[in-house]
XYZ file of C-alpha atoms in Angstrom:
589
model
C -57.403 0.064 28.220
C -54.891 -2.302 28.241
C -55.850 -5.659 30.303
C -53.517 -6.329 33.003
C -52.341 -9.525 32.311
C -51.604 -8.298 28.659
C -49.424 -5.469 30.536
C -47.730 -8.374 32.732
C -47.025 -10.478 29.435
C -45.373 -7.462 27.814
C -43.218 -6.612 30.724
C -42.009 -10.584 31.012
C -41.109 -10.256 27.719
C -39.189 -7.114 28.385
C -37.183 -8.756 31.165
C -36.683 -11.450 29.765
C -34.912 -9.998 26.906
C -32.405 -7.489 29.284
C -31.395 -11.043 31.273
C -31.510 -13.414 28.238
C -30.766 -11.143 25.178
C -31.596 -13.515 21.602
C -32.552 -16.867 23.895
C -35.621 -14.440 25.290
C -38.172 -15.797 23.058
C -37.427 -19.381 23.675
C -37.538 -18.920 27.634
C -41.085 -16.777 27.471
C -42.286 -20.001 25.745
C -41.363 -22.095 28.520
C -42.661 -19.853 31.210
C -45.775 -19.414 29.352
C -46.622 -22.960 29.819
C -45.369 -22.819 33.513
C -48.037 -20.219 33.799
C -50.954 -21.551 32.044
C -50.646 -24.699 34.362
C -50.612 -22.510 37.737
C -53.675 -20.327 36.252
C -55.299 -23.687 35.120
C -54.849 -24.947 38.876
C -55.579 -21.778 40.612
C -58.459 -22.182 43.595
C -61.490 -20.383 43.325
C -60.684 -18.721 46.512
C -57.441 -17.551 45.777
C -58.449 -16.274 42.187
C -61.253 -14.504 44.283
C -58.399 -12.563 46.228
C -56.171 -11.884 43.049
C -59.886 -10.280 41.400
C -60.372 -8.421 44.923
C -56.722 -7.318 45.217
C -56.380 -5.968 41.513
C -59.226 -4.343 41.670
C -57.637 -1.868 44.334
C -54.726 -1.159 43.332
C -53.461 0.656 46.460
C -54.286 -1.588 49.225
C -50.403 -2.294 49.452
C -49.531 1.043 50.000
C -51.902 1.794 53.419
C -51.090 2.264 56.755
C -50.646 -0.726 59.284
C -49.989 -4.137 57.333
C -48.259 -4.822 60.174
C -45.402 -7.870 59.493
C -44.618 -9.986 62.373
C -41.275 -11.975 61.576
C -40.050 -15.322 63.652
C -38.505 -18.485 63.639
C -40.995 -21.329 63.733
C -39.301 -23.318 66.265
C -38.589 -20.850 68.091
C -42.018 -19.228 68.647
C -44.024 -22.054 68.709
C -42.167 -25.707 67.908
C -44.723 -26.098 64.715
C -46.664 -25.049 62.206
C -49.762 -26.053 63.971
C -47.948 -24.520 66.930
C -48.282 -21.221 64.956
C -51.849 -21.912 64.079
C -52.497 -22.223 67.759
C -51.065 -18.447 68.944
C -52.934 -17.095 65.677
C -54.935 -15.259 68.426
C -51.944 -13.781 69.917
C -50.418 -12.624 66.772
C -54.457 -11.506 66.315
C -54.844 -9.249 68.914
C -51.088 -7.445 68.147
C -52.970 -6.369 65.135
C -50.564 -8.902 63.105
C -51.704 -8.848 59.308
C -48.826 -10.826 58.045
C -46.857 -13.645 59.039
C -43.295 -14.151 57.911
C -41.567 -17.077 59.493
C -37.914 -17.535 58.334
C -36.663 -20.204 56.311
C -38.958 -22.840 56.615
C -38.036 -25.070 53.736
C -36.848 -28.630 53.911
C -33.099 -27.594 54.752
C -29.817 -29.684 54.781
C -29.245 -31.775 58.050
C -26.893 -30.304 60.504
C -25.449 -26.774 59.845
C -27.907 -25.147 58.023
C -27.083 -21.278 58.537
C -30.553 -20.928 60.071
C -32.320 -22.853 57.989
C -31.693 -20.729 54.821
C -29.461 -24.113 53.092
C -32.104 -25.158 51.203
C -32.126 -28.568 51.051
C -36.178 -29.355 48.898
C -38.196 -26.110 48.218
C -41.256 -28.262 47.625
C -41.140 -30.047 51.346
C -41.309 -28.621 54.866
C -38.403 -28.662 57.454
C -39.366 -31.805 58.748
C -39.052 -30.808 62.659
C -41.735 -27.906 61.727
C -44.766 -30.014 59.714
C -45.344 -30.895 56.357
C -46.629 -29.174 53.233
C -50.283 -30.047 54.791
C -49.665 -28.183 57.754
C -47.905 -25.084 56.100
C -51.290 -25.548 53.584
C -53.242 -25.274 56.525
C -51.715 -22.263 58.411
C -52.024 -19.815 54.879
C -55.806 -21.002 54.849
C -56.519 -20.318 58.613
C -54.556 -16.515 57.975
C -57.117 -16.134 54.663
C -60.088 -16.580 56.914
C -58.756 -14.113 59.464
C -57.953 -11.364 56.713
C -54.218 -12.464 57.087
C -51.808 -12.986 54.875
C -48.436 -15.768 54.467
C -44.978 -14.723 53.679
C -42.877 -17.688 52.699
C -38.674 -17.248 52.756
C -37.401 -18.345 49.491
C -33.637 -18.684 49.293
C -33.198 -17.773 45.500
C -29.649 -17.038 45.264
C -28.355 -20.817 46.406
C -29.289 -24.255 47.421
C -27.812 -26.899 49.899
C -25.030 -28.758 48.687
C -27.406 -31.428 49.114
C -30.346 -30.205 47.270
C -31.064 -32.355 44.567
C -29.682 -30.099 41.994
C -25.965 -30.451 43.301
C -26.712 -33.908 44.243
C -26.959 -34.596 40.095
C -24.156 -32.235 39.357
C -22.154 -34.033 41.755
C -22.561 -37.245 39.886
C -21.573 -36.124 36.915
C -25.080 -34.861 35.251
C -23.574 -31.794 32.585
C -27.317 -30.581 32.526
C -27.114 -29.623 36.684
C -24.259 -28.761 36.568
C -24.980 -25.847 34.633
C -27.171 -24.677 37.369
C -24.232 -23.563 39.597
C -21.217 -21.196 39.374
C -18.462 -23.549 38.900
C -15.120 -21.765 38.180
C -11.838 -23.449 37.372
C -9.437 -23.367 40.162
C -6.761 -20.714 37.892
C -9.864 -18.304 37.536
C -10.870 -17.945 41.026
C -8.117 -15.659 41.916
C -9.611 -13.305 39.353
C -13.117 -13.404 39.942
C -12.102 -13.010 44.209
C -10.196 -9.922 43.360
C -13.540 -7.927 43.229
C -15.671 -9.703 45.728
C -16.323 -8.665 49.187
C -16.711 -11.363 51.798
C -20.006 -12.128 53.501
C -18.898 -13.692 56.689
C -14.885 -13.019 56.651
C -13.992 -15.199 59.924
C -16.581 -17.950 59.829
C -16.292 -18.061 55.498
C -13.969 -16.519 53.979
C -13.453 -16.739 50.325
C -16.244 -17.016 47.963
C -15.230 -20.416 46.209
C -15.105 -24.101 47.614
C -13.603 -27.014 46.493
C -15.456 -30.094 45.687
C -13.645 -33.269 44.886
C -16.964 -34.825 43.447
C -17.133 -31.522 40.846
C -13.408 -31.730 40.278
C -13.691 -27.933 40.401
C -14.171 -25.172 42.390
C -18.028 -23.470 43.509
C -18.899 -20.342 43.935
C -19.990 -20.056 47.130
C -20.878 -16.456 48.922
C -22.171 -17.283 52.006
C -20.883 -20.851 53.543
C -19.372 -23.409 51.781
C -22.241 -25.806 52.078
C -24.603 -22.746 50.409
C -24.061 -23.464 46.480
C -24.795 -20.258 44.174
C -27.370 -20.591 40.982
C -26.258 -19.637 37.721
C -29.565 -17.567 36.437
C -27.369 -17.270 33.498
C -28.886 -20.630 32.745
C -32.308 -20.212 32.008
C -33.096 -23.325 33.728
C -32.909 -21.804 36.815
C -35.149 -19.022 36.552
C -37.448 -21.286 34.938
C -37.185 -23.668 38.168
C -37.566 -20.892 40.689
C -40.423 -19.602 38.740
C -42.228 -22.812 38.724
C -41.479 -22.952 43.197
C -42.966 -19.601 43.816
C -46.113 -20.707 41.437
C -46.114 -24.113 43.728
C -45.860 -22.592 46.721
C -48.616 -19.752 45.574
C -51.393 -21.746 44.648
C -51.301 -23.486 47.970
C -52.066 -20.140 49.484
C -48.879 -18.617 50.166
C -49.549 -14.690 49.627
C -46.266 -13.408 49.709
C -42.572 -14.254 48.940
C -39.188 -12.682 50.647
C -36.213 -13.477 47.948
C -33.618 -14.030 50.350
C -30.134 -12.716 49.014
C -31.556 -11.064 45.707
C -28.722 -8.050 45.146
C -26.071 -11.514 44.914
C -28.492 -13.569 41.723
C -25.990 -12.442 39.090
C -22.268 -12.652 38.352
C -20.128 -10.093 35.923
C -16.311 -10.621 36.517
C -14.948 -7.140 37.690
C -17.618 -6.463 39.733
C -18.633 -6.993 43.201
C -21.336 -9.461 41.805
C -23.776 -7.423 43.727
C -26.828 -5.619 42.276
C -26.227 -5.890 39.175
C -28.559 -4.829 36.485
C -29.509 -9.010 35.481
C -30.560 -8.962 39.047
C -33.068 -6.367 39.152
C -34.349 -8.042 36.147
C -34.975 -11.244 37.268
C -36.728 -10.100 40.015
C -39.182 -7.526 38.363
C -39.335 -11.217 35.606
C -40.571 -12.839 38.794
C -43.309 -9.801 39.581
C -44.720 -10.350 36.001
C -45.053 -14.017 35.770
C -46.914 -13.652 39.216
C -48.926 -10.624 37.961
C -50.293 -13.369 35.488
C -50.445 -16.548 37.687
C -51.095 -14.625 41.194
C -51.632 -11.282 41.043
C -52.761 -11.067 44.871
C -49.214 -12.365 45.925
C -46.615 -9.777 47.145
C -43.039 -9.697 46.810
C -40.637 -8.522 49.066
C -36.720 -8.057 48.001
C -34.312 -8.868 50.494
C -31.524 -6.206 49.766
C -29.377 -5.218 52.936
C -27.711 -2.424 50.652
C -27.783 1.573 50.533
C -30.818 3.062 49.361
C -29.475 3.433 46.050
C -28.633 0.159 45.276
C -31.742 -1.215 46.555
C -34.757 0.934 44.822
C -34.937 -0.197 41.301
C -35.663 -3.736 42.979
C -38.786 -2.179 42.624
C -38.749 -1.611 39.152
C -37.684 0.932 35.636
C -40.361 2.688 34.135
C -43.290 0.910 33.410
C -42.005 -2.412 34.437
C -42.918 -3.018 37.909
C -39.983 -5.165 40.139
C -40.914 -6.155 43.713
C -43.366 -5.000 45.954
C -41.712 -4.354 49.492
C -38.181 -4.134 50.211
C -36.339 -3.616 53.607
C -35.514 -0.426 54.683
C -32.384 -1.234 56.201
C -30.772 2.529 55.401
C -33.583 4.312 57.917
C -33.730 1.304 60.154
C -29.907 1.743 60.931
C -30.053 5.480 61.011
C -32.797 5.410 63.654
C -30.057 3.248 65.842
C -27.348 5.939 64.893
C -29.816 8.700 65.976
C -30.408 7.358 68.928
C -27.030 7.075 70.555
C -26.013 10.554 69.439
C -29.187 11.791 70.467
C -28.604 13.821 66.492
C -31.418 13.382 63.979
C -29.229 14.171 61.255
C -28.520 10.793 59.740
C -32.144 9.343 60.264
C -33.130 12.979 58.193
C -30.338 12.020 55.494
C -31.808 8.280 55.166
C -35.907 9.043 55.377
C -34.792 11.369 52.556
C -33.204 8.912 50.339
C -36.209 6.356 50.871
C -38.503 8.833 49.789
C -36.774 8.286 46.420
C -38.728 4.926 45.999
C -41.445 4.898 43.090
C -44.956 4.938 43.485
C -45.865 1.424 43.407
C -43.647 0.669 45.646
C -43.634 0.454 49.593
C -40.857 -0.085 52.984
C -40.800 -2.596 54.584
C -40.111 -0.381 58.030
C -38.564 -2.592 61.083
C -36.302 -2.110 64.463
C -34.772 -5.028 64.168
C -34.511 -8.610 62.429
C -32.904 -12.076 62.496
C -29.421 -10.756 61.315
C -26.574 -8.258 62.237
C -26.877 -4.945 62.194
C -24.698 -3.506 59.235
C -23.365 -0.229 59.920
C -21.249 -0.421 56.665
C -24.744 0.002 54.693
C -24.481 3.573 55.813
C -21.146 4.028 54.342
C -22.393 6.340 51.275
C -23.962 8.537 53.492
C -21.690 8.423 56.964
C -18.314 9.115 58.055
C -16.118 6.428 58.470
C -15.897 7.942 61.922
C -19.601 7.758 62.408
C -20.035 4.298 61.352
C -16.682 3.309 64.065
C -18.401 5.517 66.426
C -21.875 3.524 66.151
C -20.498 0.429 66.227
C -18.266 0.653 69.374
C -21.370 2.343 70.980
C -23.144 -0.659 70.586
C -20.975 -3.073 70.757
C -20.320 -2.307 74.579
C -19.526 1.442 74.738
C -22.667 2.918 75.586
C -26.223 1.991 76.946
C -26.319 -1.307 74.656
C -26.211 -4.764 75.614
C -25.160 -5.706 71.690
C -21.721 -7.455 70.787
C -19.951 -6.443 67.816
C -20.263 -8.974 65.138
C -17.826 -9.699 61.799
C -16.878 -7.373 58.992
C -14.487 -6.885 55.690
C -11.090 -5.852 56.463
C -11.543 -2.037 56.336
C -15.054 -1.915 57.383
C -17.022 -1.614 60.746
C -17.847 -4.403 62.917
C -21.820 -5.154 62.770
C -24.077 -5.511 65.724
C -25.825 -8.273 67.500
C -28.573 -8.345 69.490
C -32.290 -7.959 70.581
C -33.816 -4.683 70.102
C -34.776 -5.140 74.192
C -30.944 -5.585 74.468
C -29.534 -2.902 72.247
C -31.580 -0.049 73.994
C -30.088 -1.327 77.675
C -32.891 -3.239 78.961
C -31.709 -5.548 81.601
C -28.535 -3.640 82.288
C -27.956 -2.995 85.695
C -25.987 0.451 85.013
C -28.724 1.897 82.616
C -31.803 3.254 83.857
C -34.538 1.515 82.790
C -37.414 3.666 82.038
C -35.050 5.408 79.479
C -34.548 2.175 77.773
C -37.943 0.897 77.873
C -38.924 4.634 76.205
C -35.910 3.966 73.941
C -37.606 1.087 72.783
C -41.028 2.477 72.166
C -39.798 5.435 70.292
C -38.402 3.272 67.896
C -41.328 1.094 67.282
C -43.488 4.694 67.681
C -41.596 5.922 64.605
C -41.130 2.978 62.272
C -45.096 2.898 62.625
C -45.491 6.159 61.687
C -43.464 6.111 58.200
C -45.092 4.839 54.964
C -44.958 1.600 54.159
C -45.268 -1.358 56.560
C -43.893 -2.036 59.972
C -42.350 -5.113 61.019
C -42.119 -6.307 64.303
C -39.291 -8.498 65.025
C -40.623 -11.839 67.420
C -40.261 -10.779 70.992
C -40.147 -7.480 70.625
C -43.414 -6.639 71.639
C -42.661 -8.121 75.509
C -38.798 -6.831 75.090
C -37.458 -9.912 74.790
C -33.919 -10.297 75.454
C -30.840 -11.563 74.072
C -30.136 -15.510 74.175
C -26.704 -16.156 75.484
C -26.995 -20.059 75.956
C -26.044 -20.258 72.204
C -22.582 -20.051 73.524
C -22.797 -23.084 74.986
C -24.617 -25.088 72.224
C -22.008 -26.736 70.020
C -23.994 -26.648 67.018
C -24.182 -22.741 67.161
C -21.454 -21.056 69.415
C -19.654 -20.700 66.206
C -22.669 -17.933 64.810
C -22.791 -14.782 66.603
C -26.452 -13.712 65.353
C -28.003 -16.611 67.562
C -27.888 -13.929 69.954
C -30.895 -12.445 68.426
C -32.847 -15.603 67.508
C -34.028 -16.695 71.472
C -37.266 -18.559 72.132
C -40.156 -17.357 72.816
C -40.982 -16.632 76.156
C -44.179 -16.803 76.558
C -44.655 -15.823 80.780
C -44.012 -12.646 79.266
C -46.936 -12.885 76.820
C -49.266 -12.284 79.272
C -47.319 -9.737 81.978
C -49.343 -7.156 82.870
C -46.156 -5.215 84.296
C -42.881 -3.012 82.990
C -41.397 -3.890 80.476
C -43.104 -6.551 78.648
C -47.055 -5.666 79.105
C -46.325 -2.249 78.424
C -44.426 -2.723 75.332
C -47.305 -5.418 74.397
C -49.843 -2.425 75.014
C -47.524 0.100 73.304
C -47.401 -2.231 69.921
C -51.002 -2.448 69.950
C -51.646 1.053 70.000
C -49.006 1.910 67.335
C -50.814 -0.647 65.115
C -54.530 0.359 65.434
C -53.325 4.118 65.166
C -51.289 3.255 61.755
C -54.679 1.858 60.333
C -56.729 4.540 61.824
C -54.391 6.841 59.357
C -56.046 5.554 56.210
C -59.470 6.516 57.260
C -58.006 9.864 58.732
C -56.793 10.436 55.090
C -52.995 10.135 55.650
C -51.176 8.731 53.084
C -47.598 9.738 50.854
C -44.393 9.614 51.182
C -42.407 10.691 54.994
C -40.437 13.375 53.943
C -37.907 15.019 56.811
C -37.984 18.625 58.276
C -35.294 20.562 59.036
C -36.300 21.688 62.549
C -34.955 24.173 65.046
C -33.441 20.950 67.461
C -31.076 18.823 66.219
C -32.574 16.032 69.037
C -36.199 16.244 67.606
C -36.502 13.955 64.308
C -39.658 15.252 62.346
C -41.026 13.820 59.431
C -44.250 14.791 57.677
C -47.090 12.752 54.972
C -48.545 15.412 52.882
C -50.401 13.534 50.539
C -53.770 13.887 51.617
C -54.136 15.337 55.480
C -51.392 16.441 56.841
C -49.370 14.730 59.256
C -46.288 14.760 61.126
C -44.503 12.484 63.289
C -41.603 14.140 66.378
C -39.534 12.137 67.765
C -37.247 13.504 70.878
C -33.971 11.142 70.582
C -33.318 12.562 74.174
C -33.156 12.227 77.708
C -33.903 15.748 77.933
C -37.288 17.302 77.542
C -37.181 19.324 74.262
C -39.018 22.134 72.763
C -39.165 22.391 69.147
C -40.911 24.602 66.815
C -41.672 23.705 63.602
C -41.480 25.580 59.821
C -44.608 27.333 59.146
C -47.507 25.482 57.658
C -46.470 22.583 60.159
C -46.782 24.512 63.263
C -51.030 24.939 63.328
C -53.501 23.582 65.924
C -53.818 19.332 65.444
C -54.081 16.526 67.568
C -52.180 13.229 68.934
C -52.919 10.244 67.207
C -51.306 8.185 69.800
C -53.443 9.776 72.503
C -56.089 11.748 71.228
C -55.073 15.066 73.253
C -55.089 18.569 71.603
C -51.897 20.230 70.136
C -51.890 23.883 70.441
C -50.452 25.692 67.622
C -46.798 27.056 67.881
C -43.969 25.472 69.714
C -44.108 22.110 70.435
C -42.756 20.472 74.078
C -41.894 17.087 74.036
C -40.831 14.907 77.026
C -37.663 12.585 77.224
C -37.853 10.143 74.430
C -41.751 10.673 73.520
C -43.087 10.047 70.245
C -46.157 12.809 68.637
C -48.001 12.033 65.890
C -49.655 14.984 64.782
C -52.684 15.264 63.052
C -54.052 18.700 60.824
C -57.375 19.922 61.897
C -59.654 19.290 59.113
């Protein structure tokens, strides 16, 4: 049998050669050496965890590797703040941390930290490299595991990169897109805008370049050229740095934008799935035990072969933005039919490969994802709903000329928690339905920092001068943590509810659940079903309404089981299910 790292060599190779064509050979030769230094360097504990990890090779694909994602400062001021409410995140049945940019980033604006300023040093207000060294051990000797943000698509103008291109250096230059000012017209023609009031354009002027810099996100956010082998070669050699100090899994921020073909949107392009699966073999030979997880707010399509062609294996986890924006669609027309369309389409993903499931996250939600598989009147529909039309406390965010205006706010927010006109028992059930189901799909839930005690939206950015201008601060608030330990509606009962959705997705594995969700088509367009039927069978309802709802489902799905949630006995036959209540359903044996 072929060894594994043999496997991973051949598939580098194969990359390699789709992204670098005849200069392939010469840029294996310089990875290889990257490599044999991070293997060479490797502690005995983490090569213990790569031997213990490759030897089962579907731990990633269980039930309840539960993701907890946050903002440092926010949750806890430091790193050593965050080694403090380890506990916390402990008894949540947390099994992976992913704080948000925490990289050394560029003073003042900073677009949330993810301007890059040093990917080898800590955002000094956070700790040092120490400190994030010490958090990944303390998370190894709890069973845990690190995700680290790594912005791969651009630096800070100030990174040291652009700081040499800017002084005239020809060989730094050549890590950056810089186009001369009577091409950018052309190249703009194609391109979509990220942020179309705060940024618009995709080029900036720099008078130290004499030229003009591709720039996608904010002017101050400088796009690699991975056209230049350099800069694979340097990103390579950070996510080997950051891995042998313990780090044990990596989010590539912004992966669909790492490569540019004129006529094209510059997104997802073929070069881009390649580097990425390039990355997943290097680390299969350095690092085995570390995951990968794409960051690809696209439509389904676009997004699953980030996890690979073939044989070649690409990334790990991705988001599953497509069901994660359904389920919000579902729930305001109280219609399954779009969260059916999009579980469908994720079940499309290979075999290696797993969801990263989640309510909610750091940035807008982007109802123009769902525009291959919506109305245009749906996605206008979903977006004024939430922006202020219906039980929501969101605000509608930015979008292309043509599109939808995205969402804002806290998942406590966006289901109408705090709103005087909304009842609040139907928002706090809104709430745990949502969580209820993204637990119950394959893959791994996320839980967004907060939401576990409902936290709400933070309007005091308005009034802070260094963000009023950013309309997503409205989902980054601080911790509150009074609400951490509140034994009453909403927050200890959401706490309690997360806890049980956790230790029942990890009770699944033993109970013999496993495979893809795949939809039903059931008699009640209110009730979302999904079943797992690789292994025992299981099936998850979900009543989008404030009406009780009786559903019965297709034969073979309809016999005697129980409630994995609460243990009681389902009957066979028709099913009743109360406003907004969540069944998991378990087969006899």
């Amino acid at each position: 049998m072929e060894r594994e790292t043999d496997r991973a060599r051949r598939a580098l190779a194969t990359c390699l050669e789709r992204i670098y064509g005849d200069n392939a050979g010469a840029v294996f030769a310089r990875a290889d050496d990257l490599l044999d230094r991070a293997v060479a360097g490797r502690a005995a504990d983490l090569q213990a965890l790569d031997r213990c990890r490759s030897a089962d090779a579907g731990w990633a694909a269980r039930s309840g590797e539960t993701v907890y994602a946050f903002y440092v400062g926010q949750f806890a001021g430091t790193l050593a703040g965050v080694v403090d409410r380890l506990d916390y995140l402990q008894s949540l049945g947390i099994r992976w941390l992913h704080p948000l940019p925490l990289l050394k980033a560029r003073p003042g604006e900073s677009d949330g930290g993810f301007a890059v300023a040093d990917y080898r040093e800590v955002e000094p207000r956070l700790g040092d490299l120490a400190a994030l060294e010490r958090l990944a051990a303390e998370l190894r000797q709890r069973d845990m595991g690190l995700i680290l943000d790594i912005v791969c698509n651009h630096t800070a103008r100030e990174h040291d990169w652009a700081e040499r291109a800017r002084a005239g250096d020809p060989h730094y230059r050549a890590y950056y897109h810089v186009v001369d000012g009577a091409d950018v017209a052309g190249w703009d023609a194609a391109l979509v805008d990220v942020f179309p009031d705060t940024a618009p354009g995709n080029f900036t002027y720099d008078a130290a370049m004499a030229d003009w810099v591709w720039t996608t996100f904010y002017p101050y956010q400088w796009d690699l050229n991975y056209a230049n082998p350099a800069v694979f070669l340097e990103m390579l050699d950070v996510l080997l740095f950051h891995a042998n100090r313990g780090v044990q899994g990596f989010r590539l921020d912004s992966a669909p934008f790492l490569w540019k073909r004129a006529g094209t949107t510059c997104r997802n392009q073929p070069e881009a799935y390649a580097i990425v699966a390039a990355f997943r073999a290097a680390l299969d030979i350095a690092a085995p035990s570390v995951v990968l997880l794409t960051e690809a707010i696209e439509s389904p399509e676009d997004v699953t072969p980030f996890f690979g062609e073939g044989d070649t294996k690409g990334s790990d986890l991705a988001y599953n933005n497509g069901v994660m924006t359904a389920l919000w669609g579902a729930l305001a027309d109280q219609d399954a039919m779009i969260a059916r369309t999009m579980i469908a389409a994720a079940a499309e993903r290979p075999d290696h490969a797993a969801w990263l499931n989640y309510v909610r996250c750091h940035d807008d939600l982007i109802w123009n994802a769902l525009a291959g598989h919506a109305s245009p009147a749906d996605l206008q529909r979903w977006s004024d709903f939430y922006g202020g039309d219906g039980f929501s406390g969101g605000q509608a965010f930015q979008t292309v000329p043509g599109g939808v205006p995205s969402t804002n706010g806290m998942t406590a927010a966006l289901v109408g928690l705090g709103r005087p006109d909304v009842d609040q028992g139907e928002a706090l059930a809104r709430l745990k339905l949502l969580y209820a189901t993204i637990h119950a799909l394959d893959g791994w839930p996320m839980i967004y920092m907060g939401d576990e005690v409902a936290l709400g939206n933070d309007v005091t950015y308005r009034n802070d001068l260094a963000r009023c201008h950013e309309g997503r601060w409205l989902q980054r608030p601080a911790m509150d943590w009074s609400r951490a330990s509140a034994t009453e509606a909403p927050e200890g009962q959401m706490r309690d509810a997360i806890r049980i959705y956790g230790a029942a997705a990890r009770a699944l594995n033993a109970l013999g659940v496993a495979g893809r969700a795949v939809p039903l088509a059931l008699d009640c367009a209110a009730v979302l079903g999904f079943v797992r039927d690789d292994g025992r069978r299981f099936l998850c309802l979900a009543n989008l309404s404030a009406e009780a709802q009786t559903v019965r489902c297709p034969r073979g799905w309809d016999e005697t089981g129980s409630d994995v949630l609460t243990n009681r006995v389902i009957p066979a036959g028709p099913v009743d299910l109360a406003p907004f209540e969540v069944l998991w359903r378990l087969a006899d044996q």
